[in-house]
Short mmCIF file of N, CA and C in Angstrom, two decimals:
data_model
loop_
_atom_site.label_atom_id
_atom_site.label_comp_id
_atom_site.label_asym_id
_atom_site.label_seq_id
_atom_site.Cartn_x
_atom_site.Cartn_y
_atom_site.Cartn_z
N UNK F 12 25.37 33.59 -9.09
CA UNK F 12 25.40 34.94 -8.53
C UNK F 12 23.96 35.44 -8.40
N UNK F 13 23.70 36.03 -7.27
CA UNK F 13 22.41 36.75 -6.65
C UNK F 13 22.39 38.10 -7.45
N UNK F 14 21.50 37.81 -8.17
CA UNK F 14 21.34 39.50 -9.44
C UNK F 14 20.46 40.17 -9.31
N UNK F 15 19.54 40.88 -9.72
CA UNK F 15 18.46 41.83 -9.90
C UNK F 15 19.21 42.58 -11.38
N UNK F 16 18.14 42.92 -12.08
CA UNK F 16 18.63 43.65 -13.09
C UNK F 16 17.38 44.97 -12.52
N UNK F 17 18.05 46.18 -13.75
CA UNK F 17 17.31 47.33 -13.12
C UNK F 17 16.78 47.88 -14.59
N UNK F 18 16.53 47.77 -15.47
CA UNK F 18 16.57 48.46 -17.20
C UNK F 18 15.58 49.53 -16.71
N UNK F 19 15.93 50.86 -17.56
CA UNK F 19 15.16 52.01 -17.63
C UNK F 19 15.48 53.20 -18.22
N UNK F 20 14.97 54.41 -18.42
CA UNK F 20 14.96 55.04 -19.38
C UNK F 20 16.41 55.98 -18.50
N UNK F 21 16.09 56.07 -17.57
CA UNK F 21 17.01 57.04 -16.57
C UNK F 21 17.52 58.56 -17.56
N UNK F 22 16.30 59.25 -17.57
CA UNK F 22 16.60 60.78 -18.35
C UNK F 22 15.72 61.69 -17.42
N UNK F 23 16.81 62.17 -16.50
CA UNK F 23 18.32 61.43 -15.86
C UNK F 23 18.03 60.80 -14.78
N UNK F 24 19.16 59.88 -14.48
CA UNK F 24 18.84 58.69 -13.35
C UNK F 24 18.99 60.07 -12.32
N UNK F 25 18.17 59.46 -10.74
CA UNK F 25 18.24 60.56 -9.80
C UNK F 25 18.19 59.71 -8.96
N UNK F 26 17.65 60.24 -7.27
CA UNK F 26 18.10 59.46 -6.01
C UNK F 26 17.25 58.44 -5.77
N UNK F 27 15.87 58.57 -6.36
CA UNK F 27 14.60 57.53 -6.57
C UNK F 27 15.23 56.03 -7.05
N UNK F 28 15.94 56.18 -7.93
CA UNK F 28 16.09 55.10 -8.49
C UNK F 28 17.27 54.12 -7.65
N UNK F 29 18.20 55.23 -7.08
CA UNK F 29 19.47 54.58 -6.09
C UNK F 29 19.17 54.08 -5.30
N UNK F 30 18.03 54.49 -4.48
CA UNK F 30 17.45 54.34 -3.67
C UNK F 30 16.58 53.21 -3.72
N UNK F 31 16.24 52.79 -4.98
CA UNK F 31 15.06 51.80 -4.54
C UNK F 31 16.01 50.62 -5.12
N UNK F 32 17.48 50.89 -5.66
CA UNK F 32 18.09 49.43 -5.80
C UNK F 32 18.54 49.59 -4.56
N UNK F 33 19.28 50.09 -3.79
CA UNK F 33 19.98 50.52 -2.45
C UNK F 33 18.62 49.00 -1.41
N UNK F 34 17.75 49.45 -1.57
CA UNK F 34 16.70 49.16 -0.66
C UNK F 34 16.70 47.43 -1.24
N UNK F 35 16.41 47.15 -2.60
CA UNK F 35 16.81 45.90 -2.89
C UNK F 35 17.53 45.35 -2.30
N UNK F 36 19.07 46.07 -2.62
CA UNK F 36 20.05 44.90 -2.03
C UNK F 36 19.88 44.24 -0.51
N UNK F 37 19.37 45.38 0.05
CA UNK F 37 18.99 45.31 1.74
C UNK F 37 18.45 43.87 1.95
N UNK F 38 17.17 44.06 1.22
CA UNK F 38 15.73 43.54 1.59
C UNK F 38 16.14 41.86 0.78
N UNK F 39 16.94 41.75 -0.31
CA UNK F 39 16.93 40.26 -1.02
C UNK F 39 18.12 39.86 -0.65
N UNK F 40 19.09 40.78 -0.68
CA UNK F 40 20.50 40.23 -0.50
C UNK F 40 21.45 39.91 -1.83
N UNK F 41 20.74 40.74 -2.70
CA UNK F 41 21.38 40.86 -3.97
C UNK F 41 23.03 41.57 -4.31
N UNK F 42 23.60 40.42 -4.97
CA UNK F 42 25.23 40.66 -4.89
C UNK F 42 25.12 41.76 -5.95
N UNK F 43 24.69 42.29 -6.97
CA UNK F 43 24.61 43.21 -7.89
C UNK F 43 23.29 43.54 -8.34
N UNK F 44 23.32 44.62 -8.34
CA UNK F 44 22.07 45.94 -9.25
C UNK F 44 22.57 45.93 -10.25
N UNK F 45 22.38 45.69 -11.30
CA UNK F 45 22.64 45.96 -13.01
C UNK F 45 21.41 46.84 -13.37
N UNK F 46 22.20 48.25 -13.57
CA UNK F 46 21.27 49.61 -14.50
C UNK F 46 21.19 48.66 -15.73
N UNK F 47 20.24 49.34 -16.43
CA UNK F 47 20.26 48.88 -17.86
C UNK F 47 19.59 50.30 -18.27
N UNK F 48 20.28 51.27 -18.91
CA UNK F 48 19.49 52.68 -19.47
C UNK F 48 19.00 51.85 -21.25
N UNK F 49 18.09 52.15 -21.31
CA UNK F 49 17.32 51.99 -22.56
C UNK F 49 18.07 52.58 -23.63
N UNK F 50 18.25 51.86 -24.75
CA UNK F 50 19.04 52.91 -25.97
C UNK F 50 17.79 53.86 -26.42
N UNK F 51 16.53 53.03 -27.38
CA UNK F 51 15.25 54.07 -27.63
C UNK F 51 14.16 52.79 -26.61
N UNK F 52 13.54 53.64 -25.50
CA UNK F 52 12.25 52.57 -25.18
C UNK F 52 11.13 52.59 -25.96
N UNK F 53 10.64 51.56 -25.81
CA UNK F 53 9.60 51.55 -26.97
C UNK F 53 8.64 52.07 -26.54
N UNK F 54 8.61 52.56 -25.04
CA UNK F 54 7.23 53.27 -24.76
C UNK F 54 7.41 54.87 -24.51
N UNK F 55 8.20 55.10 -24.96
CA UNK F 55 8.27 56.66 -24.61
C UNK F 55 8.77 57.46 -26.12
N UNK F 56 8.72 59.01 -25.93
CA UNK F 56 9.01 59.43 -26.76
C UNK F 56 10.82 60.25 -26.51
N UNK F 57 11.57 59.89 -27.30
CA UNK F 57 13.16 59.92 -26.52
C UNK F 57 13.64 60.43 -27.45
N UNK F 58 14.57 61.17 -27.19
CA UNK F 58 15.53 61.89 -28.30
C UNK F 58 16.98 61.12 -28.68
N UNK F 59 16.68 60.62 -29.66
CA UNK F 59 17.89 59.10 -29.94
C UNK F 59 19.32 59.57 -29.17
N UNK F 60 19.59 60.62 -29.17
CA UNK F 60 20.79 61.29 -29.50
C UNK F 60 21.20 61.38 -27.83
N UNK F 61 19.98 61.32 -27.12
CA UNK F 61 20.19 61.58 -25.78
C UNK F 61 21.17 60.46 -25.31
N UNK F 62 20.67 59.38 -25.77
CA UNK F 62 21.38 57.55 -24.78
C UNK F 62 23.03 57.78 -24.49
N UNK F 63 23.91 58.40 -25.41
CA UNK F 63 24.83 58.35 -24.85
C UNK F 63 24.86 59.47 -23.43
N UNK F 64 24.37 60.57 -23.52
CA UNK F 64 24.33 60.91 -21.98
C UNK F 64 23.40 60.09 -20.75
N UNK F 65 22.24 59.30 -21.53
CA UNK F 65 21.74 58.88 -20.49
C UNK F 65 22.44 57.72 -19.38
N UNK F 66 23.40 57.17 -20.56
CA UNK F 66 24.19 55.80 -20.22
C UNK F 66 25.43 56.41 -19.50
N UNK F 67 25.75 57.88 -20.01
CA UNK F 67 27.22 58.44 -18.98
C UNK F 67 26.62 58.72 -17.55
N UNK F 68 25.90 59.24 -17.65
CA UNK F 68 25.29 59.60 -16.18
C UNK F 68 24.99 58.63 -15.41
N UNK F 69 24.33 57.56 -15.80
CA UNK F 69 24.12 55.99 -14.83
C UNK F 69 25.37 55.53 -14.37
N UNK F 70 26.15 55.76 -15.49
CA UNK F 70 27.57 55.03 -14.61
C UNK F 70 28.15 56.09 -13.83
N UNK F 71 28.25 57.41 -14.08
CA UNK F 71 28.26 58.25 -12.98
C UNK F 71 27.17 58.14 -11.64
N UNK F 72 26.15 57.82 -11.69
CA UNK F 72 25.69 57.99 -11.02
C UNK F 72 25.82 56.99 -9.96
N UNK F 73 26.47 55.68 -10.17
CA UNK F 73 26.44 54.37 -9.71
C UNK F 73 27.61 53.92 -9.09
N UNK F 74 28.15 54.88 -10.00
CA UNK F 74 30.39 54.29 -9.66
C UNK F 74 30.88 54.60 -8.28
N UNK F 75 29.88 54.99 -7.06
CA UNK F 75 30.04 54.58 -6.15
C UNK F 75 30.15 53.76 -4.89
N UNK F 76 29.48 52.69 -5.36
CA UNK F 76 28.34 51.33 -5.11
C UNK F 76 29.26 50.60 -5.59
N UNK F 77 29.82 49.64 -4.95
CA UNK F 77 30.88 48.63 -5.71
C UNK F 77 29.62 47.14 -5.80
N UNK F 78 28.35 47.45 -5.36
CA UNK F 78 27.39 46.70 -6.01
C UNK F 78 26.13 46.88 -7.22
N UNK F 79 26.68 47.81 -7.63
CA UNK F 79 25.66 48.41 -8.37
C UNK F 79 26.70 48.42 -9.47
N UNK F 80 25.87 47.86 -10.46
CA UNK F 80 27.00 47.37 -12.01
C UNK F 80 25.76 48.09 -12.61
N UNK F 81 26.01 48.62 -14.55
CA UNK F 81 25.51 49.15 -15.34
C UNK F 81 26.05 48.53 -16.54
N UNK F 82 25.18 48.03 -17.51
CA UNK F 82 25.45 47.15 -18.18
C UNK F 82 24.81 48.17 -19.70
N UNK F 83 25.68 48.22 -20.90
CA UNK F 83 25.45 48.30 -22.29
C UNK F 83 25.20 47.32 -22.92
N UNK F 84 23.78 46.28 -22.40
CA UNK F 84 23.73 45.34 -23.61
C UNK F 84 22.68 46.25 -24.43
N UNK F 85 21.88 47.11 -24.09
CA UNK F 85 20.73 47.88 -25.03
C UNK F 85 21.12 48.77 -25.13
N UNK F 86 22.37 49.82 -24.79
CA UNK F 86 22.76 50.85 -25.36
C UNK F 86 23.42 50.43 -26.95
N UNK F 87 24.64 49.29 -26.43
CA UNK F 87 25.01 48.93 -27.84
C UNK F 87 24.37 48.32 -29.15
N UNK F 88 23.18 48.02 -28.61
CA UNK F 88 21.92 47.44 -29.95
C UNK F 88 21.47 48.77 -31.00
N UNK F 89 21.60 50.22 -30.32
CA UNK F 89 21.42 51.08 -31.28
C UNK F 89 19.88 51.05 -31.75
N UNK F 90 18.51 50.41 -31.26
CA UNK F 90 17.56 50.36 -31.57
C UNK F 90 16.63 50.46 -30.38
N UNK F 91 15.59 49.96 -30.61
CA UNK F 91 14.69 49.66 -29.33
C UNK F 91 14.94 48.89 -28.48
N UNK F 92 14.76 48.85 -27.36
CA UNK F 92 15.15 48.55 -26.32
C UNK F 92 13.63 47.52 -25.62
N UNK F 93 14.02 46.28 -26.29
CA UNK F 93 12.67 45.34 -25.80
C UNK F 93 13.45 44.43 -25.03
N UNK F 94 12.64 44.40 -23.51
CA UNK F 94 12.56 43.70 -22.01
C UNK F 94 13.25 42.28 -22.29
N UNK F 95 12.21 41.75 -23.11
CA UNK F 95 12.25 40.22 -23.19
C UNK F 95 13.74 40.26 -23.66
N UNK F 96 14.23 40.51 -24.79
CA UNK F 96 15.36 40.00 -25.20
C UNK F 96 16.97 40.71 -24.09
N UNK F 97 16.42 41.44 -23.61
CA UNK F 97 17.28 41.34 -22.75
C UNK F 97 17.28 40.73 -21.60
N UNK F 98 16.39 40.19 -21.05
CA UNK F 98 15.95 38.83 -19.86
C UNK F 98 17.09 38.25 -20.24
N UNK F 99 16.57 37.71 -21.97
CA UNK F 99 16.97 36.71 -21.56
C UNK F 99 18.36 36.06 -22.34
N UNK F 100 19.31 37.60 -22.93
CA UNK F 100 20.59 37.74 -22.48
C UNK F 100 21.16 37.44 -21.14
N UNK F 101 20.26 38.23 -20.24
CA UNK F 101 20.93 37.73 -18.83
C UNK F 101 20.96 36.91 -18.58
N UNK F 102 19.22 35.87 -18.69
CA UNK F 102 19.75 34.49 -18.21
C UNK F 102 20.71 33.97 -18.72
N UNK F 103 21.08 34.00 -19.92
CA UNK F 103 21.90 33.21 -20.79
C UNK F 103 23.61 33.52 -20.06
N UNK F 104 23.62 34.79 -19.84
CA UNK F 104 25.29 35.28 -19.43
C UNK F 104 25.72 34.51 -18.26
N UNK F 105 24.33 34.42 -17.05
CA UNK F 105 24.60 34.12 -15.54
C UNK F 105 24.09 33.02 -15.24
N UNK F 106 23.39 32.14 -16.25
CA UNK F 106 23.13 30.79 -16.34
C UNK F 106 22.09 30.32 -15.14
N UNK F 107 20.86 31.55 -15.48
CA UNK F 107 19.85 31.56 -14.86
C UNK F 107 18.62 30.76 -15.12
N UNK F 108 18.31 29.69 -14.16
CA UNK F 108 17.54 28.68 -14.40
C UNK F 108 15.88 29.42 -14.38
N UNK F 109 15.87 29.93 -13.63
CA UNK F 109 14.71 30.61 -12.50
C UNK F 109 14.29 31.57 -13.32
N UNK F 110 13.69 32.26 -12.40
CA UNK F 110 13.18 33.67 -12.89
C UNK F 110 14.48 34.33 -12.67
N UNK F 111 14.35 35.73 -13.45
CA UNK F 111 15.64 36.67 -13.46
C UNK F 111 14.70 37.93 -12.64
N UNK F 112 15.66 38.67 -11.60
CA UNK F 112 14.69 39.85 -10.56
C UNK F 112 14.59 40.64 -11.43
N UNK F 113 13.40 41.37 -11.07
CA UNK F 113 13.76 42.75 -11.76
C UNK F 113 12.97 43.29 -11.08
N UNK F 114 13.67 45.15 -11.05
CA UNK F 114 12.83 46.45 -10.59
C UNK F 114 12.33 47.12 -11.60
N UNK F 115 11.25 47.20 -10.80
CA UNK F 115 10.45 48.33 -11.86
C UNK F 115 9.48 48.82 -10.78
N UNK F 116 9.30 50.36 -11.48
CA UNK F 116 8.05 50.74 -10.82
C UNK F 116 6.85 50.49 -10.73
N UNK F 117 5.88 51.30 -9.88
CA UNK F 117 4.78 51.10 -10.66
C UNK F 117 3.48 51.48 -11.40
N UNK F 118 4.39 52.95 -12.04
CA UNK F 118 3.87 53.15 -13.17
C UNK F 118 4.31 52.60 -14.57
N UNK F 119 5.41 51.67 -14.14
CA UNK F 119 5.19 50.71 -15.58
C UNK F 119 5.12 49.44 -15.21
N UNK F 120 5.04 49.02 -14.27
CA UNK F 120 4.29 47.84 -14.11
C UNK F 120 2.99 47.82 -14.45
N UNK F 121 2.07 49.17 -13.97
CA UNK F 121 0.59 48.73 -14.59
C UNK F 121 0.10 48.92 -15.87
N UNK F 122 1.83 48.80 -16.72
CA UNK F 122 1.27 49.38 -18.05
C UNK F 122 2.26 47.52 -19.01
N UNK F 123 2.36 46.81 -18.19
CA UNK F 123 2.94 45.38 -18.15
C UNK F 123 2.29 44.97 -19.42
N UNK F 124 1.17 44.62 -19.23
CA UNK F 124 0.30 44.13 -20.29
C UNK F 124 0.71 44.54 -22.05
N UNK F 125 1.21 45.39 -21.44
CA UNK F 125 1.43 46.24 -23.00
C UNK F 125 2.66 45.89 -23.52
N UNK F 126 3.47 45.63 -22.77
CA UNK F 126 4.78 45.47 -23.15
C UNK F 126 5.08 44.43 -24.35
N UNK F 127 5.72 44.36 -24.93
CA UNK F 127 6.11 43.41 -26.21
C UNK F 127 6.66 41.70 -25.65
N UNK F 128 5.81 41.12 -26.16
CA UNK F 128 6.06 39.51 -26.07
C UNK F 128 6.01 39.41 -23.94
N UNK F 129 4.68 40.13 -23.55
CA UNK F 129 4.27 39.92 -22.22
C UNK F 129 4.46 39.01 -21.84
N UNK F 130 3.46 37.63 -22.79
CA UNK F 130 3.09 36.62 -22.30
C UNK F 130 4.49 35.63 -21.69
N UNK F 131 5.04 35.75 -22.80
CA UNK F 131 6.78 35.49 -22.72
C UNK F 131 7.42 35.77 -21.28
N UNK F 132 8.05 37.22 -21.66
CA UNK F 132 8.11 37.80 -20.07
C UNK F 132 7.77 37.53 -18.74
N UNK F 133 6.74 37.20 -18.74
CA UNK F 133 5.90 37.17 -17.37
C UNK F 133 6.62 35.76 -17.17
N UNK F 134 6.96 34.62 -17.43
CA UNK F 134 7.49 33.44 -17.58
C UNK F 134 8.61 33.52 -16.66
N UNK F 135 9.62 34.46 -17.35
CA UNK F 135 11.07 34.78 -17.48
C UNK F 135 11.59 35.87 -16.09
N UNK F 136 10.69 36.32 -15.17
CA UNK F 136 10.95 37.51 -14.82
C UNK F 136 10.55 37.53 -13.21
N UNK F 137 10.39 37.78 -12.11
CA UNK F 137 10.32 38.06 -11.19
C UNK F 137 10.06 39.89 -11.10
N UNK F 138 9.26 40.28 -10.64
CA UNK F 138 9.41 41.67 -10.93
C UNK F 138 9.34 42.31 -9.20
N UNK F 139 9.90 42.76 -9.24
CA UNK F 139 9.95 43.56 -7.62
C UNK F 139 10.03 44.99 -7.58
N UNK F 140 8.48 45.52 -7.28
CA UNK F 140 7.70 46.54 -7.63
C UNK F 140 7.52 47.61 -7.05
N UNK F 141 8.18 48.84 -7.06
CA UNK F 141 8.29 49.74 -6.26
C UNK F 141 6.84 51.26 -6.38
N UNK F 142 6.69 52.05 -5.43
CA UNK F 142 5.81 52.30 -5.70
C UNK F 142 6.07 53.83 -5.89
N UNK F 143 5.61 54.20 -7.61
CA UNK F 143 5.93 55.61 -8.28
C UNK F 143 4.48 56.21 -8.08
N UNK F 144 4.23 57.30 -7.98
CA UNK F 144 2.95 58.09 -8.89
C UNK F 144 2.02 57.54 -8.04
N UNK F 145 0.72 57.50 -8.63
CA UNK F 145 -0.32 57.01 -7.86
C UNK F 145 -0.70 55.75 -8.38
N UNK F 146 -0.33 55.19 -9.03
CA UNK F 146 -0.32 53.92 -9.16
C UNK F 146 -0.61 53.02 -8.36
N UNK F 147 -1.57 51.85 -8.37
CA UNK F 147 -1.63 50.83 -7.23
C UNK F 147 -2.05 49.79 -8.21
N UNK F 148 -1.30 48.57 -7.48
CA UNK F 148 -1.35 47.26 -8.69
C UNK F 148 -2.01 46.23 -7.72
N UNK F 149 -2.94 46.15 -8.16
CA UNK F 149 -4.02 44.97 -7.77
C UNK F 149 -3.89 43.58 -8.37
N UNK F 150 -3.37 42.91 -7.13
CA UNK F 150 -3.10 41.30 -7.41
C UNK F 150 -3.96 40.72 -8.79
N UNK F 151 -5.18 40.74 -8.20
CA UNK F 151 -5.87 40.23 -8.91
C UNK F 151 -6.16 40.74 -10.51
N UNK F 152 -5.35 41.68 -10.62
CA UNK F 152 -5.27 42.37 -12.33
C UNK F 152 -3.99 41.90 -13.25
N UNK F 153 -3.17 41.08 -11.95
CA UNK F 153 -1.89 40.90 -12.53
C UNK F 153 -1.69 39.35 -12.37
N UNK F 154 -2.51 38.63 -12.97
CA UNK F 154 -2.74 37.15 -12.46
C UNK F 154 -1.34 35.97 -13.53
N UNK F 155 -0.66 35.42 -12.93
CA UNK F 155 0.34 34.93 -13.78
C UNK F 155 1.89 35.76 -13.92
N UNK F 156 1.90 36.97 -13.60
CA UNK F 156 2.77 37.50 -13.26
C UNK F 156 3.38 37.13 -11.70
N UNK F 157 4.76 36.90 -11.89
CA UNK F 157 5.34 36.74 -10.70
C UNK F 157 5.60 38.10 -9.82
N UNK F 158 5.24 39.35 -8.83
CA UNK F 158 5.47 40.17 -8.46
C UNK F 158 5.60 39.88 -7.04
N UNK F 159 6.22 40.98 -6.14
CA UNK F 159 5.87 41.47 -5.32
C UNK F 159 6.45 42.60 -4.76
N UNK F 160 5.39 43.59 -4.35
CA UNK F 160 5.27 45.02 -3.94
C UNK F 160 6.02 45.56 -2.93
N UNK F 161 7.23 46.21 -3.05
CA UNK F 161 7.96 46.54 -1.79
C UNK F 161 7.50 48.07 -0.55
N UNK F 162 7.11 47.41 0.46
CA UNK F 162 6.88 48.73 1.46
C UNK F 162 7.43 49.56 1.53
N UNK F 163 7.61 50.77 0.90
CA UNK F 163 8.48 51.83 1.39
C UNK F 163 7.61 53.59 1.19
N UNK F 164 8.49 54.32 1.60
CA UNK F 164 7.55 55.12 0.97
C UNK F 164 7.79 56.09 -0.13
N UNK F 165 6.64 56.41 -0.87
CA UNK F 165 7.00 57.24 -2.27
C UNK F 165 7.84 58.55 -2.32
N UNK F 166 8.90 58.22 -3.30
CA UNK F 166 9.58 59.39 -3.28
C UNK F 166 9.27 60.33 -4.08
N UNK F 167 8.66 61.60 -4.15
CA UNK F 167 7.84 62.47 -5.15
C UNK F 167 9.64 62.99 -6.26
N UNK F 168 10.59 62.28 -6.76
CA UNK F 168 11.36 62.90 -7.63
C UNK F 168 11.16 62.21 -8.84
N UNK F 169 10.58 62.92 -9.85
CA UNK F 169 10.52 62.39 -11.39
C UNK F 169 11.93 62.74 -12.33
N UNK F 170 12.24 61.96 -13.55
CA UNK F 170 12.79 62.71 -14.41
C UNK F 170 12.00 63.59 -14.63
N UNK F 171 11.14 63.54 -15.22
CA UNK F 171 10.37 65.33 -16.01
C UNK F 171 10.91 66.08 -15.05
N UNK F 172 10.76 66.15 -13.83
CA UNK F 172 10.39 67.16 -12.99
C UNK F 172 12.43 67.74 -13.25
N UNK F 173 13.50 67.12 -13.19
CA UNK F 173 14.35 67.32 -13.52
C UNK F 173 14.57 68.21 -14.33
N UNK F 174 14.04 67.59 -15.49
CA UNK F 174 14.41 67.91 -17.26
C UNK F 174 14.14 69.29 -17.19
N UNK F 175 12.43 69.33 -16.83
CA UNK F 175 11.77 70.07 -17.18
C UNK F 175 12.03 71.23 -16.09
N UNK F 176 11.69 71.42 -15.15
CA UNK F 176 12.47 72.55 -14.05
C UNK F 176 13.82 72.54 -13.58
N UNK F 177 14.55 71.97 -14.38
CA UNK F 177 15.86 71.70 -13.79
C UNK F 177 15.95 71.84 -11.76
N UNK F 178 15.18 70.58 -11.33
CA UNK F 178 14.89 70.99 -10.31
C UNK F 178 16.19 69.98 -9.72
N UNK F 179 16.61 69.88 -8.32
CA UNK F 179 17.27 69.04 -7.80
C UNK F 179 16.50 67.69 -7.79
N UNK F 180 17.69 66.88 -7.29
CA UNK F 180 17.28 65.12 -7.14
C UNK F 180 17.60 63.79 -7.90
N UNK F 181 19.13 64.19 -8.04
CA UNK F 181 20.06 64.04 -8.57
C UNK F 181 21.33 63.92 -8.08
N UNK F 182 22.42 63.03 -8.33
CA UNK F 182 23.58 63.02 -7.63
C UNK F 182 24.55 64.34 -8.32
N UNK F 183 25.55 64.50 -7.53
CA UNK F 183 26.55 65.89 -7.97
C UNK F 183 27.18 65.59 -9.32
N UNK F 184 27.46 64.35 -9.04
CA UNK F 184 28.16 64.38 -10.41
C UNK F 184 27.46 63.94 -11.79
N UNK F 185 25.99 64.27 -11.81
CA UNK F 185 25.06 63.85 -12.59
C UNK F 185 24.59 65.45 -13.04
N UNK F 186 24.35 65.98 -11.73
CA UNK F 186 23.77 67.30 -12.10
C UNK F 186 25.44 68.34 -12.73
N UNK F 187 26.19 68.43 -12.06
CA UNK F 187 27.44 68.70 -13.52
C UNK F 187 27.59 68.67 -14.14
N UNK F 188 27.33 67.00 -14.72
CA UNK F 188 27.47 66.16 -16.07
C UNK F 188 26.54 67.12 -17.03
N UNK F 189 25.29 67.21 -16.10
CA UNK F 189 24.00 67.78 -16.87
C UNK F 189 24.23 69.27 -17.44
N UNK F 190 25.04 69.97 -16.78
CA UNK F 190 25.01 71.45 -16.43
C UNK F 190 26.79 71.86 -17.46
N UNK F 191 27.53 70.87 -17.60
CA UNK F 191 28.66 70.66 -18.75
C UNK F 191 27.93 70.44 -19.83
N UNK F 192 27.15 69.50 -20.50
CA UNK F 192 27.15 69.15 -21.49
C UNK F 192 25.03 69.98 -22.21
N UNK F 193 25.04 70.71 -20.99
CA UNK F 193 23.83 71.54 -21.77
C UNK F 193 22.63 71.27 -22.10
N UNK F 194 22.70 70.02 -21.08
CA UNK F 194 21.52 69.06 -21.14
C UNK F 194 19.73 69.24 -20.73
N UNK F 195 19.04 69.20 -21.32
CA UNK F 195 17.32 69.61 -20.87
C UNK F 195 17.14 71.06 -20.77
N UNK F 196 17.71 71.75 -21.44
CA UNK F 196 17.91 73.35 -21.64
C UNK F 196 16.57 73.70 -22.87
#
């Protein structure tokens, strides 16, 4: 099966992110988008307590897409949420020889280096790199990494900008979800 996985913090997932698996499937021909919402990421500062809304809202946000799957292998770990070991769950589930796809942006792509057991990773991974923020990832900084940079153009919707102004950019039944349960108040 033709996969891409998608792992991320999604607080809260919004149209940026639909959008740039939406654009995947287009562009590779990928039979499934697998969300993966982070239980705690190890690079951010997260409110533990949040993951179960972050993980209701992805599958709300997704359950329209009969290609877009959302997967609890790092919600149900209850801890940190490290890349590598979930690679390479996947390979293991879908009996992936190759590299396994993945999206990411790229304001955490240029923060790659940092990530836990890189060297590993970079091995294991295909990364297909969308472009967040002002970020620009220079080939030559990312040497050994398998990437490549998809043309499109930047969509200015952040979570913060969500959380924090409760601004739109968000699906309906995400911003409800949000607006029921009292969320970023």
């Amino acid at each position: 099966m033709n996969i891409c996985i998608f792992p991320g913090t999604f607080n809260p997932i919004h149209i940026a992110h639909l959008k740039m698996a939406q654009i995947a499937i287009l562009k590779y021909g990928f039979e499934k988008i697998i969300f993966i919402p982070a239980y705690i990421p190890p690079h951010k500062k997260i409110d533990e307590k949040m993951a179960k809304h972050r993980f209701n809202m992805v599958k709300l946000a997704t359950s329209n897409n009969s290609r877009f799957e959302v997967s609890d292998i790092e919600y149900k770990t209850e801890c940190k949420s490290y890349t590598i070991y979930t690679v390479k769950k996947f390979r293991n589930m879908y009996g992936i020889k190759g590299r396994l796809n993945m999206i990411i942006g790229t304001d955490a792509f240029s923060k790659i280096k940092t990530w836990y057991k890189t060297d590993e990773l970079k091995d294991l991974v295909h990364f297909i790199v969308f472009p967040r923020g002002e970020d620009v990832i220079k080939e030559d900084d990312f040497i050994g990494y398998s990437f490549e940079q998809v043309e499109t153009e930047k969509t200015d919707i952040s979570s913060t900008e969500i959380r924090n102004e409760h601004a739109n950019g968000t699906v309906k039944e995400v911003e409800e979800y949000i607006a029921e349960n009292e969320l970023y108040h």
